[in-house]
Coordinates of C-alpha atoms in Angstrom, one line a residue:
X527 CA 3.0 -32.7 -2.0
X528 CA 1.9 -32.7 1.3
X529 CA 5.1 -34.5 2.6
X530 CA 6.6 -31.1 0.8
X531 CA 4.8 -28.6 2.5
X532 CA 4.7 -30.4 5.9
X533 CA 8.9 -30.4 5.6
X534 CA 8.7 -26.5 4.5
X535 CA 6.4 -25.6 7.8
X536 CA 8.8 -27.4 9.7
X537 CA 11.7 -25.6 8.1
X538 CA 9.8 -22.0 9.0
X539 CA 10.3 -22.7 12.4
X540 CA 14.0 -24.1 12.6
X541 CA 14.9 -21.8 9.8
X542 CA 17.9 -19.6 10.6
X543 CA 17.6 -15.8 9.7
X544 CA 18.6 -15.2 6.3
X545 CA 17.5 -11.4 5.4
X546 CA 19.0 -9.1 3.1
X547 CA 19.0 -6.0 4.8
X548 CA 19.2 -2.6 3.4
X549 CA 20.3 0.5 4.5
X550 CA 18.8 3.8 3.2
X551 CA 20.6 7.6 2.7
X552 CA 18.9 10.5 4.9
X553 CA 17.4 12.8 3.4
X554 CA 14.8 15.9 4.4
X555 CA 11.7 15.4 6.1
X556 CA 8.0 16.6 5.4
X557 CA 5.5 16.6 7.6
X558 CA 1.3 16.4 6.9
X559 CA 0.4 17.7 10.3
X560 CA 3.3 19.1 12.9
X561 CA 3.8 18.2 16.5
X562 CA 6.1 20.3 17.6
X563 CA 9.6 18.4 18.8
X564 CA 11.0 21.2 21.3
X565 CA 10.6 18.3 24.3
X566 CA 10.4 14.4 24.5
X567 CA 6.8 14.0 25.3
X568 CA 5.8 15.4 22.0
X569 CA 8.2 13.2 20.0
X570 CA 6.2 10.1 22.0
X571 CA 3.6 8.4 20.0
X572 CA 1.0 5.6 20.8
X573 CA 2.2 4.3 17.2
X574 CA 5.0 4.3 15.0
X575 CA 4.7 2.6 11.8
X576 CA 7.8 2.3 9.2
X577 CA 6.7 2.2 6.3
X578 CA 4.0 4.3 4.4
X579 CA 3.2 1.8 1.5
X580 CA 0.1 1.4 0.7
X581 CA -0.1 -2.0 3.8
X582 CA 1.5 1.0 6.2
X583 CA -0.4 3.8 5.1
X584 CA -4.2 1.8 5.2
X585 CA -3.1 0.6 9.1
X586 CA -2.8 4.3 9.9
X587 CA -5.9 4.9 8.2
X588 CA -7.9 2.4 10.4
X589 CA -6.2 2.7 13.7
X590 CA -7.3 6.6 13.1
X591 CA -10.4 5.6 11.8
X592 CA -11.6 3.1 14.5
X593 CA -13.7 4.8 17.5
X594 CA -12.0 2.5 20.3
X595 CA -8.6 4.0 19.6
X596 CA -9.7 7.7 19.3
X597 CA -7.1 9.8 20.8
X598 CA -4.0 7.5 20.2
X599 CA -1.0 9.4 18.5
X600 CA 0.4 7.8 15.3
X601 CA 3.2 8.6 13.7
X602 CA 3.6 7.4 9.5
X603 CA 7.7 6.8 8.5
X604 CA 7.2 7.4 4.2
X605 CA 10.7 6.5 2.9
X606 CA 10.2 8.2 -0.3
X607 CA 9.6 11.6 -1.1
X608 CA 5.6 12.7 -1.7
X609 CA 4.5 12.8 -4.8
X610 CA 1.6 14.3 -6.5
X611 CA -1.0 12.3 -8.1
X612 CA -2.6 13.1 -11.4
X613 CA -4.6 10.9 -13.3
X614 CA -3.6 9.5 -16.5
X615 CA -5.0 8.6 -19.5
X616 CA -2.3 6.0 -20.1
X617 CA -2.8 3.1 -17.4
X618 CA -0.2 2.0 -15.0
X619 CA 2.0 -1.1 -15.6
X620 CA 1.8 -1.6 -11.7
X621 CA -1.6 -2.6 -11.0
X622 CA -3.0 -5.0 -7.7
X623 CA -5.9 -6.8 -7.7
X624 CA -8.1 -6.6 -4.8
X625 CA -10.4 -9.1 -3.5
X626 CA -13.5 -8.5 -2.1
X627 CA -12.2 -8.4 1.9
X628 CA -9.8 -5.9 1.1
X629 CA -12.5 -3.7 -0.8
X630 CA -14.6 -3.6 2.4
X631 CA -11.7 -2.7 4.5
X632 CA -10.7 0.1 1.6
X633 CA -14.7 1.3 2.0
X634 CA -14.6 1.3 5.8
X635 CA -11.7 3.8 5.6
X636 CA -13.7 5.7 3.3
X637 CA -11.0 5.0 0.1
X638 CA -13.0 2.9 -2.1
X639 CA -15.0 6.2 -3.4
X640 CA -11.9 7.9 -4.2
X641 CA -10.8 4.8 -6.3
X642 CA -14.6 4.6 -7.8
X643 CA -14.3 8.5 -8.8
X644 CA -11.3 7.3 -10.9
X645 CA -11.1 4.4 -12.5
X646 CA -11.3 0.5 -11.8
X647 CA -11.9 -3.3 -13.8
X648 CA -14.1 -5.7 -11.7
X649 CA -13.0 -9.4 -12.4
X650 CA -16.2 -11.3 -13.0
X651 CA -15.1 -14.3 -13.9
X652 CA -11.5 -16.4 -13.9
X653 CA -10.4 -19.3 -16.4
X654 CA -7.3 -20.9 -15.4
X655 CA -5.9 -23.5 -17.8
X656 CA -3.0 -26.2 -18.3
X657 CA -0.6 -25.6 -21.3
X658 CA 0.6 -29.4 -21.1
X659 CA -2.8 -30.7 -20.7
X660 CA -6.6 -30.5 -21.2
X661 CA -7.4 -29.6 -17.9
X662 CA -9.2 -26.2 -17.2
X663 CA -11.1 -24.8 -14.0
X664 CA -14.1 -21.8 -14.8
X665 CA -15.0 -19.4 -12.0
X666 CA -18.0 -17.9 -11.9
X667 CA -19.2 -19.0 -14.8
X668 CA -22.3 -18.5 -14.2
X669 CA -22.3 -15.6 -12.4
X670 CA -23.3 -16.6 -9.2
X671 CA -21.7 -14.0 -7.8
X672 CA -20.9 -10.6 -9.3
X673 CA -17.8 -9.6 -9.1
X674 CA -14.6 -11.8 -8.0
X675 CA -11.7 -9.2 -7.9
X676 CA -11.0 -5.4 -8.8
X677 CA -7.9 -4.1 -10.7
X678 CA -6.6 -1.0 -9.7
X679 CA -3.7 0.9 -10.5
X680 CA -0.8 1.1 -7.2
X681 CA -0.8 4.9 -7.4
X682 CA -4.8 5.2 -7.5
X683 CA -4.7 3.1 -4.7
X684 CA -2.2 4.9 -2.5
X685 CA -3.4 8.3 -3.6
X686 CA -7.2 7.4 -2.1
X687 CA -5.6 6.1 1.2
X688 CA -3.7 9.6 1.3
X689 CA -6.9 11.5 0.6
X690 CA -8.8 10.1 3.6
X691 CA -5.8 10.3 6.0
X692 CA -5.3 13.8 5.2
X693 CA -8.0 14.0 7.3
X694 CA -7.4 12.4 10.4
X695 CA -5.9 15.1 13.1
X696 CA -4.0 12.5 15.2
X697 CA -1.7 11.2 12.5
X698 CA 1.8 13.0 11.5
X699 CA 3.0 11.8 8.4
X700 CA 6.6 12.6 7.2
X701 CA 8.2 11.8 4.1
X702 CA 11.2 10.8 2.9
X703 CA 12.1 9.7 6.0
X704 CA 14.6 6.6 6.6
X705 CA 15.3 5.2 9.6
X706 CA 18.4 4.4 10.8
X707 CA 18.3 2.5 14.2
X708 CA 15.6 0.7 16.2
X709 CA 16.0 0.2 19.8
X710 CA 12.9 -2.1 21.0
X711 CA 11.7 -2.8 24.1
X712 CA 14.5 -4.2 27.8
X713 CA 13.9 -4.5 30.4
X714 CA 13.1 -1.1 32.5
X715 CA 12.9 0.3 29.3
X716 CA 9.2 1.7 28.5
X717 CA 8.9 2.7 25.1
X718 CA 10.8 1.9 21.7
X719 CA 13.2 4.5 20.3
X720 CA 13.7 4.9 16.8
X721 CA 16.0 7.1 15.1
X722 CA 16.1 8.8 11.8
X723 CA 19.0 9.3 9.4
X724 CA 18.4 12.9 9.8
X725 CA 19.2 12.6 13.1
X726 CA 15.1 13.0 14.7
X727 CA 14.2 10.5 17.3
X728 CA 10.7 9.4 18.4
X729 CA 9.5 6.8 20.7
X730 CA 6.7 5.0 20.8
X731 CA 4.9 2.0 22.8
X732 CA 4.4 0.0 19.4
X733 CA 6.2 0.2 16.5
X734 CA 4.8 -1.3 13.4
X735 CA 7.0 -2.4 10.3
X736 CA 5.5 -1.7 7.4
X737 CA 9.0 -1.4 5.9
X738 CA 8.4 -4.2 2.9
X739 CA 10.8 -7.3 1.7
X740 CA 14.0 -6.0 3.2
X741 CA 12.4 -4.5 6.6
X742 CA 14.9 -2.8 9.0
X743 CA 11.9 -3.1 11.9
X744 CA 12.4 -7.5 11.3
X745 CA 16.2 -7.3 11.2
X746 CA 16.0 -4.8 14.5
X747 CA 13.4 -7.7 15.9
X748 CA 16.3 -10.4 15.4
X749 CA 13.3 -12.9 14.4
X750 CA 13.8 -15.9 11.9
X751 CA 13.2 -15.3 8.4
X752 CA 12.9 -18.0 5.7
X753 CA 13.0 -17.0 2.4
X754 CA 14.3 -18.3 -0.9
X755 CA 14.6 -16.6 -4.5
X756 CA 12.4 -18.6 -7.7
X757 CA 15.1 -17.9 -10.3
X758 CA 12.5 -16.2 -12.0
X759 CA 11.1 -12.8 -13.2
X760 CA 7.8 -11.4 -13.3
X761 CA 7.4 -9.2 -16.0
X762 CA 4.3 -6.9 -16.4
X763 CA 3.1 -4.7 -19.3
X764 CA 0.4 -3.5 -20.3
X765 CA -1.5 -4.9 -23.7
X766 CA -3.5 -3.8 -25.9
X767 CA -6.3 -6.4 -27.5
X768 CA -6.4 -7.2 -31.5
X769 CA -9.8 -6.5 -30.9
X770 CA -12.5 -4.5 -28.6
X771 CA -14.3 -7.3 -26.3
X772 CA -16.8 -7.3 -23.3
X773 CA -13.6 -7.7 -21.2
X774 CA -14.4 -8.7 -17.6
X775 CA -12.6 -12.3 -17.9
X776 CA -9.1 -13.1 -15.4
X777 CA -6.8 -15.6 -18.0
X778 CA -4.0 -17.6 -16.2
X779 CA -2.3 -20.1 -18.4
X780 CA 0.4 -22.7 -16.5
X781 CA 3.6 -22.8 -19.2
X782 CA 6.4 -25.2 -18.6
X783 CA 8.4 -22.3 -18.0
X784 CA 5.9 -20.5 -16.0
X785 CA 2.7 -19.0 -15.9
X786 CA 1.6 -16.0 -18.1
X787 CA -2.0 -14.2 -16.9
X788 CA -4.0 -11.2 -18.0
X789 CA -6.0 -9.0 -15.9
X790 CA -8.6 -6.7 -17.4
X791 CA -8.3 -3.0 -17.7
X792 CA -10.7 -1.6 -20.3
X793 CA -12.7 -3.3 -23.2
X794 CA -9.3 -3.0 -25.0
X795 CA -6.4 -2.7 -22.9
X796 CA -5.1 -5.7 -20.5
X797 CA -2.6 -6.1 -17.5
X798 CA -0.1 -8.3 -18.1
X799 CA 1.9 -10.5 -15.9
X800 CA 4.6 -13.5 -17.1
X801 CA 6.2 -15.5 -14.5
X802 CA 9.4 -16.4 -16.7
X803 CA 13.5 -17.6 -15.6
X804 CA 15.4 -14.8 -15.5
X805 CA 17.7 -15.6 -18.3
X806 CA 14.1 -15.8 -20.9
X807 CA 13.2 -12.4 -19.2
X808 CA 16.6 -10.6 -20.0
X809 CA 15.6 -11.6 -23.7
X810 CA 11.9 -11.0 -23.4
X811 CA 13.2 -7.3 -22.3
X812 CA 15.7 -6.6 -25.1
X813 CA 13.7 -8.2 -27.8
X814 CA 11.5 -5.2 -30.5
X815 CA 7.7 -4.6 -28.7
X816 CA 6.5 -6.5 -32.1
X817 CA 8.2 -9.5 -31.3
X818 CA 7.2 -9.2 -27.4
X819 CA 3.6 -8.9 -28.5
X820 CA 4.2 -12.3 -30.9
X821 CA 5.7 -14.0 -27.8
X822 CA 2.5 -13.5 -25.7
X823 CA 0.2 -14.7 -28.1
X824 CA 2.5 -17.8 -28.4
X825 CA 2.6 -18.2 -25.0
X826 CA -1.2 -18.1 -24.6
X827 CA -2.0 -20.1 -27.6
X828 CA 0.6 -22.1 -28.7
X829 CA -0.5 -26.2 -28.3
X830 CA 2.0 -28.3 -26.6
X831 CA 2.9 -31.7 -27.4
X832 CA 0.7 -34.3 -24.9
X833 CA 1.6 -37.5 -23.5
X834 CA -0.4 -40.2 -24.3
X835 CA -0.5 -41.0 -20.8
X836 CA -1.9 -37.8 -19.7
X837 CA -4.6 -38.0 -22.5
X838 CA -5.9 -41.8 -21.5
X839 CA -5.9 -40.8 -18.1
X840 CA -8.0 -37.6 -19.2
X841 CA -10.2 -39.3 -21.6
X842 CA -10.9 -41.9 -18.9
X843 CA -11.6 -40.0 -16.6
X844 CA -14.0 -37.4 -18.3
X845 CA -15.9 -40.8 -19.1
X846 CA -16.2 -41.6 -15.4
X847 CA -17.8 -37.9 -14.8
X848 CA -20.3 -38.6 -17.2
X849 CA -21.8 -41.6 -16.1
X850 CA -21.6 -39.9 -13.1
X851 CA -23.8 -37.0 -14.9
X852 CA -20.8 -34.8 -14.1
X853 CA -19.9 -32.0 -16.3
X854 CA -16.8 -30.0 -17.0
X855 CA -15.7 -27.4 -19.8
X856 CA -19.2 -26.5 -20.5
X857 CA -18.6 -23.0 -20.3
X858 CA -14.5 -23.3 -21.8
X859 CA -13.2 -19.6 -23.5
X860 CA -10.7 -19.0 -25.8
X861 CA -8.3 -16.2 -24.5
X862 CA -8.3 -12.9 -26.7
X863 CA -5.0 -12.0 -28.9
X864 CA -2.8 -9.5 -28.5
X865 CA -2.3 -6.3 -31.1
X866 CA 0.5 -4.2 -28.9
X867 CA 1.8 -3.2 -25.8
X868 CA 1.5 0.6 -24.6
X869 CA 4.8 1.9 -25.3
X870 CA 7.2 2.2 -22.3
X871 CA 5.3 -0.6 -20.0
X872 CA 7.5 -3.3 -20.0
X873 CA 8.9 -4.1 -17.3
X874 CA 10.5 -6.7 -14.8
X875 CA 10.4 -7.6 -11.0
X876 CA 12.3 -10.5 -8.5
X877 CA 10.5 -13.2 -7.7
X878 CA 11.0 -14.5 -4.0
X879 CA 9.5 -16.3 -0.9
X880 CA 9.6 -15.1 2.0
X881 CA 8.3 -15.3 5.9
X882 CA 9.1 -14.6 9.4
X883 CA 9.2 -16.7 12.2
X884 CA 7.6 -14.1 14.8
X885 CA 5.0 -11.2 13.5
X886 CA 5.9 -9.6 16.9
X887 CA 8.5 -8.7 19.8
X888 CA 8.8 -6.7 22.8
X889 CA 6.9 -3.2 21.8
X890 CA 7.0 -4.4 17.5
X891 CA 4.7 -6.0 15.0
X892 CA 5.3 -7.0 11.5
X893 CA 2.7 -6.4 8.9
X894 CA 2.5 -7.0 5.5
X895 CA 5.8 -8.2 3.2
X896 CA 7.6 -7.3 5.7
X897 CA 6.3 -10.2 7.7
X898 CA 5.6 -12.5 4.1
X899 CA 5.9 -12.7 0.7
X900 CA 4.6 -14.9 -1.8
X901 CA 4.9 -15.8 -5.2
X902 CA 2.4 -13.9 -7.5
X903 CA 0.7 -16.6 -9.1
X904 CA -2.0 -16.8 -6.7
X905 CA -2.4 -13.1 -6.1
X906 CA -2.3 -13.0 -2.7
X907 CA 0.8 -10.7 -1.8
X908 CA -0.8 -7.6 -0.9
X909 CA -4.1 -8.8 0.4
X910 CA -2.8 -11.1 3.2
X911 CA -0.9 -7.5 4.0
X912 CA -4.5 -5.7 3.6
X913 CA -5.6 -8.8 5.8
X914 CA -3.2 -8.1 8.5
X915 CA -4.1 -4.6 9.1
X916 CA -8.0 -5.5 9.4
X917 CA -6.6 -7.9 12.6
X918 CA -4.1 -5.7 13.7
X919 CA -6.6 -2.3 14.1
X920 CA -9.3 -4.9 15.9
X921 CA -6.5 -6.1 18.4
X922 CA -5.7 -3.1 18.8
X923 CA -9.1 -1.8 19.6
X924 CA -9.3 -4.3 22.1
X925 CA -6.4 -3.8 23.9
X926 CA -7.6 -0.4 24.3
X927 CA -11.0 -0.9 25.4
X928 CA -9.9 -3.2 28.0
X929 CA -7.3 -1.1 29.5
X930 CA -4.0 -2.6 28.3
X931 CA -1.2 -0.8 26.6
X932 CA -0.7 -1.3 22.8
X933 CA 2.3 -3.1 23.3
X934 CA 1.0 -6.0 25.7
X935 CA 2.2 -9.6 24.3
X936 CA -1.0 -10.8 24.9
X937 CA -3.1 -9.1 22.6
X938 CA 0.2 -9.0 20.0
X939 CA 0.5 -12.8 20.3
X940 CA -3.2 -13.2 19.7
X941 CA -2.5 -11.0 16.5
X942 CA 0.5 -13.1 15.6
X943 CA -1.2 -16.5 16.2
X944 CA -4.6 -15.7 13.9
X945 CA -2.3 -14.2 10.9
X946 CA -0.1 -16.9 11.0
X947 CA -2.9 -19.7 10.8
X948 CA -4.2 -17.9 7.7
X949 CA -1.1 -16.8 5.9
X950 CA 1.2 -20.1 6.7
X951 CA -1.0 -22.6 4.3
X952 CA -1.9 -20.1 2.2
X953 CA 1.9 -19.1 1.7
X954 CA 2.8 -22.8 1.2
X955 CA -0.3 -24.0 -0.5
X956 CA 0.8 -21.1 -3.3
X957 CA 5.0 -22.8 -2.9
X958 CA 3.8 -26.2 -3.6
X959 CA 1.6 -24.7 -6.5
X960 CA 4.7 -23.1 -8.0
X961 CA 6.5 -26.3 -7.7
X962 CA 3.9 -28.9 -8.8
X963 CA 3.5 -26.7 -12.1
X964 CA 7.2 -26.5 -12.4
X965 CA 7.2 -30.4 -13.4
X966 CA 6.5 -31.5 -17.0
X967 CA 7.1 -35.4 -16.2
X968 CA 3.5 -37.2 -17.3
X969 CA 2.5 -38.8 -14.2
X970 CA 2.4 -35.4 -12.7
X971 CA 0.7 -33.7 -15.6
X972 CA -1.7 -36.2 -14.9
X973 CA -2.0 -35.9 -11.3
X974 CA -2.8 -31.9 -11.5
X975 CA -4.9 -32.4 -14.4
X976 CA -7.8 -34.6 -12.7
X977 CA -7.4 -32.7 -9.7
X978 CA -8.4 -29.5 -11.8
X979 CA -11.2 -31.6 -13.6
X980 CA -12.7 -32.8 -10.4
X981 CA -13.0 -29.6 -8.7
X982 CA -14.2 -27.8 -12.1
X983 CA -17.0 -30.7 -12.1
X984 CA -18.4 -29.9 -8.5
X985 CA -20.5 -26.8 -8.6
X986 CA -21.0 -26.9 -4.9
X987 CA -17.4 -26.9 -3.7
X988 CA -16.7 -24.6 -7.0
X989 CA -19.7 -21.9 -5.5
X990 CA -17.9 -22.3 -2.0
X991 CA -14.8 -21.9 -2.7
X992 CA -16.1 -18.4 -4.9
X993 CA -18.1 -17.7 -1.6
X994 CA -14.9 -17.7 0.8
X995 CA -12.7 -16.4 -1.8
X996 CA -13.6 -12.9 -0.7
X997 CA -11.5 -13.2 2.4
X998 CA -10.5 -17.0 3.7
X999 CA -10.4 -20.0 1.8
X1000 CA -7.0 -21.0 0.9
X1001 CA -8.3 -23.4 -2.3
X1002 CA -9.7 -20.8 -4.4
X1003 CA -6.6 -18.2 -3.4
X1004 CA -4.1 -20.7 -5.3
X1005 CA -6.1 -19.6 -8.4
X1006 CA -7.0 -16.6 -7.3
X1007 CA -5.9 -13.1 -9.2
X1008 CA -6.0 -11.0 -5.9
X1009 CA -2.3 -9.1 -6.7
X1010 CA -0.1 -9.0 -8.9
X1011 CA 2.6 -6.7 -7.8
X1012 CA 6.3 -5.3 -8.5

């Protein structure tokens, strides 16, 4: 596996670009706060970012927010149209999971209490079991710490980062706005130009793309970008339990055709997410919501055949642990059943890998999936983007205090080089994951099955890994919730 992921990393570099670009229609624009645009210094901002997800919309937030870059113009590119936000009694089917790095970044912003005033889950603890084996790894068990992850809707979550940047004077948000060229930096030139499919044009001495999977900011960049397609869907619903329960408990089972995981909503409702091939999802979709419901249940509690091999090596190796006064299981659930699914939930997503060579180019920066994306069985998708604008506003902030432009490849590369050491193992650690779990043959059943024992059996490196989880450690992120996302 390490041969595998040492080939991919080497492949990220040499890779030639491979994007699927897409172009979007013009349409009309509204603005949050106006400039006016009668002459080209007010059409200049410090910032430009493409993209007002909720990765785009949180940098604007924090560049606003931070103290070091008070003053700097920023201008927010929203593709789509604005929408109004009303809560719902009936929960989302599009729900992330945030870890606890991202919450602090959400609460420096001053989001998080809009998202408490609503509604949330807190993950307190994480089983994370083999379908073709024994083998099961516990988090937090114990509760040694108190909660692991937080499951909120995508809406909630982009309407509290729109509450607090309603109130930042230096931003100018427009919406439905789609860009339609990029000119970045040449030489003599001193700003980036971007243009608008209505015709507008704004320039900038950083532009940031925020623009997701099929970024028009990377293809204008010309950078590298591997990616690759699973073959697989993810669909998500969301469940209902056959019973009321105490329901604070993250369940990801490893199928041979994929894994299936629930994330906790209320005592009785669930998120779910089912990593399937795309030709079982086209029949998971079409099939009645009673028989969906009875395929769930199946594919959490359904006992597969075992090889022998696989069991000896288990057996032999959970006598080892004890005579090493080592114990595992101690603390093993049993996944809750299904009743229903809330009617109209179901749904389906692309599953994909994806990253670029480069984060960043003369006068642009790539943030979020538009500069990676992962599969969701780790979680990680949107928090490495979360992660990206904590290290992108401090950069920035230090640019600024030390007199250099916001464009200056110096502090961009120092950006590019810190992401990239976090996101790259993560990113391949979560490939070679995927892949490992992919294989049904026994010797690697058995491989991945000890490996899960051993860790499970160590409460030291089992506590660590829960401690770094919050923001760091690669390990812990392969099992990790963090986001499961369309």
């Amino acid at each position: 596996m390490t041969v595998r992921i040492a080939m991919l990393t080497c492949r990220l570099v040499l890779a030639s670009s491979r994007n699927c670009e897409r172009v979007i229609p013009s349409a009309t624009v509204v603005s949050k706060k106006s400039y006016s645009t009668t002459t080209e210094n007010e059409k200049t901002y410090d910032v430009i970012i493409a993209g007002g997800g909720m990765v785009g919309t949180t940098l604007a937030c924090a560049i606003a927010n931070n103290q070091k870059l008070a003053g700097k113009k920023i201008l927010l590119l929203e593709g789509n149209v604005k929408q109004e936000y009303t809560p719902q009694e009936q929960y989302s089917n599009r729900v992330v999971a945030l870890n606890q790095q991202t919450r602090t970044l959400l609460s420096s912003i001053g989001a998080w209490k809009h998202i408490e005033a609503v509604r949330y889950s807190p993950v307190r603890q994480m089983q994370v079991w083999d379908a073709c084996s024994d083998a099961v790894i516990t988090f937090n068990e114990n509760l040694l710490c108190k909660e692991l992850a937080y499951i909120v809707e995508n809406d909630l979550l982009i309407h509290a980062i729109n509450k607090q940047l309603a109130e930042k004077e230096n931003v100018t948000l427009i919406y439905n706005s789609k860009v339609a060229n990029v000119e970045l930096l040449q030489t003599g030139v001193e700003f980036v130009t971007i243009q608008l499919q209505s015709g507008e044009q704004y320039r900038t001495r950083l532009l940031v793309g925020a623009d997701g999977v099929n970024s028009l900011v990377r293809k204008a960049m010309g950078v590298n970008y591997l990616n690759w397609q699973y073959n697989q869907l993810g669909i998500v619903a969301t469940v209902k339990l056959s019973e009321p329960t105490k329901n604070v408990v993250a369940w990801q089972r490893f199928l041979p055709t994929g894994p299936i995981a629930l994330l906790p909503l209320t005592d009785s409702l669930s998120s779910l997410v089912w990593s399937v091939t795309k030709e079982k999802a086209k029949e998971l979709l079409k099939i009645s919501e009673e028989e969906f419901v009875d395929r769930i249940n199946e594919a959490l509690w359904q006992i597969y055949p075992k090889s022998s091999i696989v069991e000896s090596g288990m057996y032999g190796f959970q006598q080892l642990l004890t005579r090493l006064a080592l114990k595992t299981n101690a603390s093993r659930q049993m996944p809750p059943s299904m009743e229903a699914i809330v009617e109209g939930s179901r749904a389906a997503f692309p599953l994909g890998f994806g990253h670029a060579s480069s984060y960043v180019q003369s006068g642009a920066v790539l943030i979020g999936d538009a500069a990676h994306r992962v599969h969701p069985l780790a979680g990680q998708g949107v928090n490495l983007g979360f992660g990206d604008v904590a290290e992108l506003t401090q950069i920035l902030a230090e640019a600024s205090v030390n007199g250099s432009h916001l464009n200056d490849m110096y502090y961009l590369r120092t950006y590019e080089t810190l992401r990239q050491r976090h996101n790259v193992p993560i990113m391949f650690a979560i490939d070679g994951l995927h892949r490992f779990y992919q294989h049904t043959a026994a010797p690697i059943v058995l491989g991945r099955s000890l490996g899960l024992q051993l860790v499970d059996a160590l409460p030291p490196i089992k506590k660590l890994l829960m401690q770094q989880a919050a923001g760091n450690n690669m390990f812990l992120k392969c099992f990790h919730w963090g986001t499961y996302r369309m």
